[in-house]
Amino acid sequence: MIVFGSRGSDLALTQTRQVAQRLLAATGEQYRIAVIETTGDRVLERPLDAIGVKGAFTVELAEALRAGRIDAAVHSLKDLPVEAPPDLTIAAIPERADPSDVVVATATAIADGEAGLPLRPGVRVGSSSPRRRYAVKHHRDDLDLRDVRGNVPTRVQKVARGDYDAVLLAAAGLDRLALDLGALQRRALPTAAFPPAPGQGALAVECRSDDARVRNLLSQLHDESAARCVQAERALLQGLGGGCSLPLGALVQPVGAAFRLQAALFCDSGAGLWCDRTTHDLDGLVQELAALWAPLLSRPLRGLRVALPRPDGRGGALAEALTFAGADVEALAWTRTEPVAADESRVHALCKAAALAFGSPRAVERWFAVAGARAGDGPRTTFAVGDGTAAALRSHGVEPGVSDGSGGEAMAAMVCQALAPGRVVGYPCAADRHDGFERAMQAAGREVLPLPLYRTSAVARPPAPAATPHVVLLTAPSLAAVFAASADLRDVPCAAIGETTAAALRAAGIQPAVTAGRATPTAVALCLMELHHERPSTSPA
């Protein structure tokens, strides 16, 4: 006989019963379930992140294990603190259920034409999760976000009776309960836009570390593949020093012999840091990401005003990362992108090429616009520089190889390593591109077919910032001349991304205050920290 401890909610009891019955089927071991009330079950009048207890749904179960009142406890893994006590152990992580988030809403609140979160503007959306609330803020600032507490059936009932128009929930909980939603609608949220909590969809069966008999029994339920993925997700959470209330989404999934990590770390404004990469070195990627993101949690750029010239004035992921770090960012439309008429014979050649390489999200969008249905013809290998370019490809159903470094040289190194000599690489690109990729490929004896699809040009009258910035951040060599000609910004320090942009500034007679060696948003934010900390405390007029 094994005694399982469980919270008293419908979902907790269902999960515990399912695990116990699987154990009975696998080993013949009989079971009993003991219900234990937790702090999270008792305190319902405050949001979870305001309770102030780490492991609000797990502490009392751990105490019951230590006291010998129960032999094992079944947890939703996402509720377990990442710091494992030495006297307790996770003996089994069974096969993982659907890890994604879903929205449950009234039929009148649903708007299927809205990308990502299919809700009409202004509807009342309930969630107790800071991660979900901040993710909604990021994607939709036109929704009425409200806190909601109670177990899963209670939250669904609150929508049914009109207290809320919609609630955000874990798909796994709804599936395990097999709830009848009646007239309510359920829609899945894409994990690329709404990465789930680390470990979501997985169960953890905990027991005493020194109970060899129970550990051996529970090991019959362990799924090593699921465990590998969720352990990496929780390692990222631990590397960021966070608990269950840290607004981190992280999902690891196997992709052949590699792993894809989708992650987002949000702040209360809705700004976020993003990662979507496929790697064979999962542990290395997790460590790298934790090292990059952790310094930004303290908002080290708070108070720094950054002018960010960007094509068409769209700040993108870079502006968002700087905002997350506390900067006040103003994107400026100093340049614009214009389509270039495509050479039809070259388009046809690229559709037949063994591989395609992309250096920017704009190149991706122009390629699919020009090639149309032919863009997906035939099997080919696809490469990308940076998470933004990779995300643009994934939005078209293409899973690329993503270079670890930035710039064309890094992509060339990846292509040469992954692709056999003699195979032609198509290169949708800008007409006024930097030639680093092509030069590196030529030096390696590889053939590249460039296809110019757009160009970037300076606007006639570049707008000035609304307030004098502390720094102007330049992302491309073409912006150096515009900055040099700007009388309003003559005395403002500038920062450059990449040595090519820094060289263009020096050629224009301007010495950049700092230069970021990599083009990743987090690397740029870390570079600006140096300038921010050296800046005098007085602000410019």
XYZ file of C-alpha atoms in Angstrom:
541
model
C 0.000 0.000 0.000
C 1.286 3.459 -0.946
C -0.314 6.637 0.435
C -0.466 9.564 -2.002
C -0.928 13.100 -0.723
C -2.964 15.521 -2.801
C -4.508 18.948 -2.646
C -8.272 18.860 -2.499
C -9.016 20.550 -5.808
C -10.724 18.583 -8.553
C -7.644 18.842 -10.767
C -5.168 17.806 -8.054
C -7.282 14.804 -7.062
C -7.766 13.796 -10.709
C -4.028 13.999 -11.383
C -3.176 12.015 -8.264
C -5.776 9.380 -9.066
C -4.464 9.018 -12.626
C -0.881 8.553 -11.385
C -1.968 6.071 -8.689
C -3.977 4.011 -11.161
C -1.058 3.926 -13.612
C 1.180 2.745 -10.777
C -1.337 0.047 -9.863
C -1.454 -1.118 -13.488
C 2.339 -1.128 -13.801
C 3.280 -2.692 -10.448
C 0.136 -4.019 -8.756
C 0.749 -1.669 -5.789
C -2.492 -0.675 -4.026
C -2.964 2.951 -2.991
C -4.833 5.415 -0.817
C -5.176 9.181 -1.309
C -4.924 11.611 1.622
C -6.189 15.171 1.044
C -3.955 17.963 2.399
C -4.884 21.653 2.327
C -2.166 24.071 1.179
C -1.625 27.805 1.645
C -2.601 28.435 -1.978
C -5.924 26.686 -1.358
C -6.676 28.661 1.818
C -5.733 32.181 0.675
C -8.120 33.014 -2.143
C -8.594 36.745 -1.639
C -5.115 37.739 -2.881
C -3.290 37.195 -6.203
C -0.799 34.339 -6.112
C 2.200 36.639 -6.541
C 1.038 38.660 -3.488
C 0.821 35.722 -1.063
C 4.544 35.895 -0.337
C 5.051 32.145 0.134
C 7.392 30.184 -2.124
C 5.665 26.941 -3.050
C 2.170 28.064 -2.008
C 0.710 24.787 -3.303
C 3.486 22.444 -2.146
C 4.840 23.318 1.328
C 2.241 21.406 3.328
C 2.612 18.338 1.115
C 6.371 18.380 1.736
C 5.775 18.573 5.487
C 3.408 15.584 5.319
C 6.070 13.595 3.420
C 8.727 14.382 6.013
C 6.370 13.437 8.849
C 5.574 10.092 7.203
C 1.842 10.807 6.908
C 2.089 10.179 3.176
C 4.540 8.220 0.992
C 4.345 10.292 -2.193
C 2.850 13.528 -3.501
C 1.710 14.330 -7.025
C 2.353 17.924 -8.083
C 1.857 20.005 -11.178
C 5.568 20.399 -11.851
C 5.236 24.128 -12.532
C 4.117 24.606 -8.886
C 7.247 23.016 -7.403
C 10.076 25.343 -6.264
C 13.226 24.797 -8.321
C 15.410 24.380 -5.221
C 15.064 20.687 -4.366
C 15.420 19.910 -0.631
C 17.972 17.142 0.010
C 15.542 14.948 1.955
C 12.916 14.878 -0.833
C 13.271 13.853 -4.472
C 11.262 13.801 -7.679
C 11.108 10.075 -8.318
C 9.091 10.251 -11.543
C 8.025 12.683 -14.233
C 5.394 10.831 -16.278
C 4.658 11.481 -19.940
C 3.882 15.149 -20.464
C 0.451 16.416 -21.492
C -0.207 19.389 -23.787
C 2.025 22.178 -22.356
C 0.275 25.118 -24.032
C -2.056 27.788 -22.681
C -5.635 28.146 -23.881
C -8.310 30.809 -23.659
C -11.818 29.795 -22.612
C -14.332 32.473 -23.572
C -17.933 33.224 -24.344
C -18.880 32.954 -28.005
C -19.442 36.718 -28.203
C -15.902 37.413 -26.883
C -14.176 35.296 -29.531
C -12.712 36.986 -32.611
C -10.945 34.310 -34.653
C -9.463 36.909 -36.990
C -7.282 38.304 -34.193
C -3.817 36.735 -34.439
C -2.360 35.123 -31.325
C -5.106 35.856 -28.795
C -8.470 35.538 -30.572
C -10.544 37.961 -28.458
C -12.504 41.103 -29.264
C -11.059 44.413 -28.002
C -12.221 45.430 -24.525
C -13.273 42.016 -23.211
C -12.647 41.130 -19.552
C -9.877 38.538 -19.305
C -9.122 36.735 -16.032
C -5.772 35.219 -15.046
C -3.937 34.653 -11.765
C -0.569 34.270 -13.508
C 1.754 37.295 -13.869
C 3.342 35.584 -16.876
C 0.018 35.278 -18.681
C -1.109 38.812 -17.767
C 2.148 40.400 -18.963
C 2.141 38.310 -22.144
C -1.363 39.555 -22.891
C -0.167 43.142 -22.310
C 2.644 42.530 -24.765
C 0.382 41.317 -27.551
C -2.882 43.104 -26.764
C -3.121 46.422 -24.918
C -6.832 46.660 -25.717
C -8.087 44.019 -23.247
C -9.428 44.460 -19.699
C -7.101 42.290 -17.583
C -8.334 41.157 -14.166
C -7.100 38.793 -11.470
C -9.065 35.584 -10.953
C -8.665 32.894 -8.311
C -10.229 29.509 -7.691
C -9.736 26.053 -9.156
C -10.160 25.309 -12.849
C -13.898 24.467 -12.778
C -14.555 27.593 -10.682
C -12.754 29.826 -13.158
C -14.628 28.305 -16.079
C -17.904 28.791 -14.193
C -17.066 32.479 -13.637
C -16.965 32.903 -17.416
C -20.177 30.955 -17.891
C -22.071 33.171 -15.432
C -20.689 36.417 -16.865
C -18.140 37.527 -14.241
C -15.481 37.419 -16.981
C -15.622 37.235 -20.754
C -12.611 34.909 -20.886
C -9.990 33.200 -18.723
C -6.521 31.910 -19.566
C -5.762 28.362 -18.422
C -3.349 25.490 -18.979
C -4.557 23.081 -21.645
C -3.371 20.109 -19.578
C -5.700 20.919 -16.674
C -8.744 21.159 -18.906
C -7.822 17.937 -20.690
C -7.229 15.954 -17.493
C -10.537 17.100 -16.033
C -12.387 16.516 -19.327
C -14.557 19.520 -18.474
C -17.759 20.083 -20.394
C -17.486 23.722 -21.491
C -21.052 23.887 -22.718
C -21.538 26.984 -24.875
C -18.086 28.361 -24.057
C -15.351 28.358 -26.688
C -11.779 27.059 -26.298
C -8.852 28.303 -28.372
C -5.199 27.234 -28.156
C -2.572 29.970 -27.834
C 0.588 29.593 -29.963
C 3.604 28.708 -27.826
C 5.832 31.019 -29.873
C 3.786 34.015 -28.667
C 2.693 32.619 -25.284
C 5.420 30.280 -24.000
C 4.003 28.271 -21.080
C 5.328 28.189 -17.524
C 8.442 26.008 -17.100
C 7.227 22.457 -16.581
C 3.612 23.183 -17.554
C 1.747 20.073 -18.620
C 4.099 17.811 -16.658
C 3.499 16.087 -13.327
C 6.123 15.455 -10.664
C 5.781 12.559 -8.213
C 7.766 13.382 -5.080
C 8.813 11.113 -2.235
C 11.402 10.914 0.547
C 14.951 10.550 -0.754
C 15.697 7.659 1.613
C 12.574 5.639 0.745
C 14.140 3.191 -1.713
C 11.009 1.026 -2.028
C 8.740 3.913 -3.071
C 11.390 5.410 -5.327
C 11.756 2.103 -7.148
C 7.981 1.767 -7.571
C 7.550 5.295 -8.882
C 10.451 4.945 -11.326
C 8.151 2.694 -13.403
C 6.206 5.829 -14.365
C 9.201 7.959 -15.406
C 9.437 9.381 -18.949
C 13.055 10.335 -19.612
C 12.306 12.444 -22.704
C 9.752 14.580 -20.876
C 12.082 14.866 -17.893
C 14.960 16.090 -20.063
C 12.829 18.897 -21.498
C 11.223 20.124 -18.279
C 14.489 19.940 -16.345
C 16.036 22.331 -18.871
C 13.056 24.683 -18.544
C 13.392 24.677 -14.763
C 17.167 25.138 -15.020
C 16.495 28.396 -16.887
C 14.069 29.455 -14.156
C 16.669 28.633 -11.501
C 19.407 30.426 -13.434
C 17.276 33.561 -13.335
C 16.833 33.220 -9.572
C 13.092 32.934 -9.936
C 10.210 31.091 -8.366
C 6.726 30.346 -9.633
C 5.849 34.067 -9.727
C 8.673 35.046 -12.109
C 6.925 35.966 -15.399
C 8.968 33.484 -17.419
C 7.643 31.290 -20.173
C 9.847 28.421 -21.321
C 9.164 25.381 -23.459
C 11.676 22.785 -24.652
C 10.655 20.253 -27.304
C 12.702 17.595 -29.129
C 13.443 18.305 -32.806
C 15.084 15.142 -34.119
C 18.356 14.812 -32.231
C 18.242 18.495 -31.198
C 15.993 20.608 -28.970
C 13.970 23.743 -29.617
C 13.784 26.277 -26.768
C 11.026 28.895 -26.858
C 11.300 31.353 -23.988
C 10.077 34.804 -22.993
C 10.707 36.846 -19.855
C 8.204 39.661 -19.299
C 7.977 42.753 -17.118
C 4.824 44.474 -15.905
C 4.771 46.897 -18.843
C 4.420 43.959 -21.231
C 7.936 44.369 -22.621
C 9.826 41.115 -22.936
C 13.007 39.287 -23.798
C 12.582 36.516 -26.361
C 14.409 33.413 -27.495
C 13.422 30.812 -30.075
C 16.386 28.619 -30.961
C 17.092 25.033 -31.911
C 20.300 23.529 -30.539
C 22.155 20.300 -29.905
C 23.678 21.831 -26.762
C 20.558 22.386 -24.662
C 22.363 22.848 -21.358
C 24.765 25.328 -22.939
C 21.908 27.360 -24.440
C 20.081 27.468 -21.095
C 23.214 28.669 -19.315
C 23.879 31.270 -22.018
C 20.338 32.606 -21.868
C 20.315 32.807 -18.077
C 23.631 34.682 -18.133
C 22.302 37.145 -20.726
C 18.914 37.790 -19.132
C 19.695 37.786 -15.412
C 21.541 41.149 -15.398
C 18.514 42.853 -16.976
C 16.063 41.800 -14.261
C 17.193 44.682 -12.052
C 16.213 47.187 -14.817
C 19.812 48.525 -15.064
C 18.957 51.074 -17.779
C 16.235 52.753 -15.740
C 16.207 56.474 -16.565
C 18.293 56.173 -19.768
C 16.673 57.873 -22.766
C 17.599 56.078 -25.990
C 16.913 57.343 -29.497
C 16.728 54.330 -31.803
C 16.663 55.021 -35.551
C 15.037 52.030 -37.248
C 13.654 51.356 -40.723
C 10.137 52.780 -40.883
C 10.331 53.668 -37.171
C 9.625 50.127 -35.954
C 11.673 49.447 -32.829
C 11.087 45.692 -32.832
C 12.783 43.244 -30.469
C 15.684 45.598 -29.804
C 13.471 48.398 -28.496
C 11.538 45.888 -26.435
C 14.671 44.482 -24.773
C 15.930 47.955 -23.913
C 12.516 48.845 -22.487
C 12.594 45.666 -20.409
C 15.955 46.807 -19.021
C 14.340 50.093 -17.941
C 15.301 52.437 -20.797
C 12.934 55.009 -22.259
C 13.170 54.168 -25.962
C 11.992 56.315 -28.851
C 12.124 54.670 -32.282
C 12.808 57.126 -35.110
C 12.020 56.631 -38.797
C 15.319 57.846 -40.274
C 15.222 55.275 -43.070
C 12.557 53.449 -44.999
C 12.488 50.126 -46.798
C 11.396 49.962 -50.410
C 10.751 46.846 -52.487
C 13.051 46.070 -55.386
C 11.720 44.407 -58.525
C 12.852 40.794 -58.420
C 14.685 39.094 -61.279
C 12.219 36.327 -62.167
C 14.915 33.973 -63.463
C 16.829 34.384 -60.192
C 13.629 33.778 -58.181
C 13.165 30.529 -60.096
C 16.793 29.564 -59.431
C 16.400 30.189 -55.691
C 13.251 28.069 -55.603
C 15.411 25.204 -56.912
C 18.429 25.913 -54.697
C 19.550 23.325 -52.165
C 19.575 25.907 -49.378
C 18.423 29.431 -48.573
C 20.090 31.873 -46.190
C 18.365 34.889 -44.651
C 20.007 37.816 -42.874
C 16.921 39.752 -41.728
C 13.162 39.415 -41.102
C 12.538 41.844 -44.010
C 14.326 39.482 -46.382
C 12.073 36.653 -45.188
C 8.873 38.614 -45.717
C 9.928 39.871 -49.146
C 10.948 36.357 -50.231
C 7.602 34.834 -49.376
C 5.804 37.773 -50.973
C 7.767 37.415 -54.213
C 8.020 33.619 -54.421
C 4.479 32.967 -53.229
C 3.465 29.318 -53.299
C 6.806 28.402 -54.862
C 8.611 29.379 -51.645
C 7.665 26.012 -50.161
C 8.518 23.898 -53.200
C 10.810 20.958 -52.595
C 13.003 20.016 -49.619
C 15.730 22.484 -48.779
C 17.883 23.557 -45.864
C 17.242 27.041 -44.478
C 19.576 29.218 -42.417
C 18.983 32.417 -40.455
C 20.925 35.052 -38.544
C 19.322 35.882 -35.211
C 16.141 34.974 -33.367
C 14.071 37.642 -35.159
C 14.879 36.243 -38.595
C 14.272 32.692 -37.350
C 10.899 33.719 -35.903
C 9.899 35.245 -39.252
C 10.712 31.949 -40.989
C 8.814 29.900 -38.421
C 5.740 32.067 -39.007
C 5.804 30.599 -42.525
C 6.217 27.042 -41.266
C 9.979 26.839 -41.858
C 12.346 25.596 -39.127
C 15.796 27.112 -39.838
C 19.266 26.569 -38.539
C 20.158 29.662 -36.504
C 23.716 30.984 -36.215
C 25.107 31.421 -32.713
C 26.915 34.629 -33.641
C 25.689 37.733 -35.436
C 26.403 38.989 -38.941
C 26.943 37.355 -42.300
C 30.277 35.810 -41.352
C 28.672 33.809 -38.536
C 25.944 32.570 -40.878
C 28.552 31.597 -43.472
C 30.418 29.530 -40.884
C 27.189 27.727 -39.993
C 26.310 27.085 -43.651
C 29.769 25.712 -44.435
C 29.603 23.360 -41.463
C 26.106 22.084 -42.205
C 26.058 21.958 -46.006
C 28.139 19.740 -48.258
C 30.473 21.503 -50.714
C 29.096 22.016 -54.202
C 25.557 22.832 -53.137
C 24.234 26.250 -54.163
C 22.922 28.637 -51.484
C 20.234 31.148 -52.400
C 20.417 34.481 -50.593
C 17.322 36.753 -50.542
C 18.758 40.072 -49.360
C 18.855 43.856 -49.509
C 20.225 45.684 -52.526
C 22.385 47.795 -50.215
C 23.518 44.876 -48.072
C 26.785 44.390 -46.250
C 28.763 41.760 -48.192
C 30.170 39.828 -45.215
C 28.182 36.650 -45.929
C 29.059 36.533 -49.601
C 32.756 37.267 -49.041
C 33.013 34.567 -46.353
C 31.247 32.035 -48.573
C 33.477 32.927 -51.545
C 36.572 32.496 -49.384
C 35.327 29.017 -48.477
C 34.797 28.125 -52.140
C 30.992 28.116 -51.855
C 28.545 29.401 -54.470
C 25.945 32.001 -53.408
C 23.057 33.313 -55.534
C 22.055 36.720 -54.114
C 18.561 38.018 -54.871
C 18.077 41.712 -53.958
C 14.468 42.205 -52.869
C 14.467 45.535 -51.041
C 16.622 48.527 -50.262
C 16.920 50.892 -47.330
C 17.084 54.629 -48.023
C 17.260 57.728 -45.844
C 14.092 59.779 -45.444
C 14.175 63.346 -46.714
C 13.639 64.933 -43.300
C 14.693 62.635 -40.455
C 12.525 63.353 -37.379
C 14.176 64.622 -34.194
C 13.515 62.893 -30.866
C 10.675 64.303 -28.751
C 13.139 64.804 -25.863
C 16.911 65.082 -25.996
C 18.216 61.524 -25.556
C 21.152 60.419 -23.455
C 22.370 58.227 -26.313
C 21.588 57.532 -29.975
C 21.858 53.841 -30.823
C 22.810 53.156 -34.444
C 22.152 49.709 -35.888
C 23.449 50.025 -39.464
C 26.230 51.825 -41.381
C 23.642 53.708 -43.469
C 22.570 55.639 -40.370
C 26.007 57.126 -39.701
C 25.675 59.903 -42.295
C 22.171 60.791 -41.075
C 23.448 61.098 -37.512
C 26.458 63.150 -38.576
C 24.153 65.618 -40.369
C 21.776 66.014 -37.420
C 22.440 69.380 -35.774
C 20.014 68.599 -32.934
C 22.075 65.583 -31.847
C 25.594 66.913 -32.394
C 26.482 66.754 -28.679
C 24.689 63.479 -27.888
C 26.852 60.338 -27.496
C 26.190 57.539 -29.946
C 26.478 53.785 -29.605
C 27.065 51.403 -32.495
C 26.001 47.823 -33.079
C 28.815 45.962 -34.783
C 32.224 47.047 -35.988
C 30.900 47.830 -39.483
C 28.554 50.494 -38.098
C 31.309 51.801 -35.803
C 33.679 52.096 -38.782
C 31.057 54.067 -40.752
C 30.736 56.470 -37.815
C 34.485 56.955 -37.589
C 34.606 57.584 -41.335
C 32.054 60.350 -40.758
C 34.312 61.875 -38.093
C 32.396 60.513 -35.084
C 33.846 58.266 -32.387
C 31.161 55.955 -30.941
C 30.985 56.011 -27.165
C 30.474 52.230 -27.033
C 30.239 49.446 -29.599
C 28.251 46.256 -29.104
C 30.126 43.293 -30.527
C 26.951 41.247 -31.058
C 23.612 42.320 -32.478
C 21.440 40.405 -30.021
C 19.066 42.696 -28.072
C 20.380 41.522 -24.708
C 24.006 42.049 -25.732
C 23.187 45.601 -26.794
C 21.425 46.293 -23.487
C 24.449 45.026 -21.577
C 26.694 47.253 -23.695
C 24.578 50.320 -22.889
C 24.845 49.543 -19.177
C 28.496 50.594 -19.364
C 27.587 53.952 -20.889
C 24.655 54.473 -18.498
C 26.759 53.878 -15.398
C 29.443 56.299 -16.595
C 26.920 58.998 -17.527
C 26.730 62.016 -15.180
C 23.622 62.032 -13.019
C 22.418 65.331 -14.492
C 20.179 64.963 -17.525
C 20.661 67.000 -20.684
C 18.351 69.941 -21.161
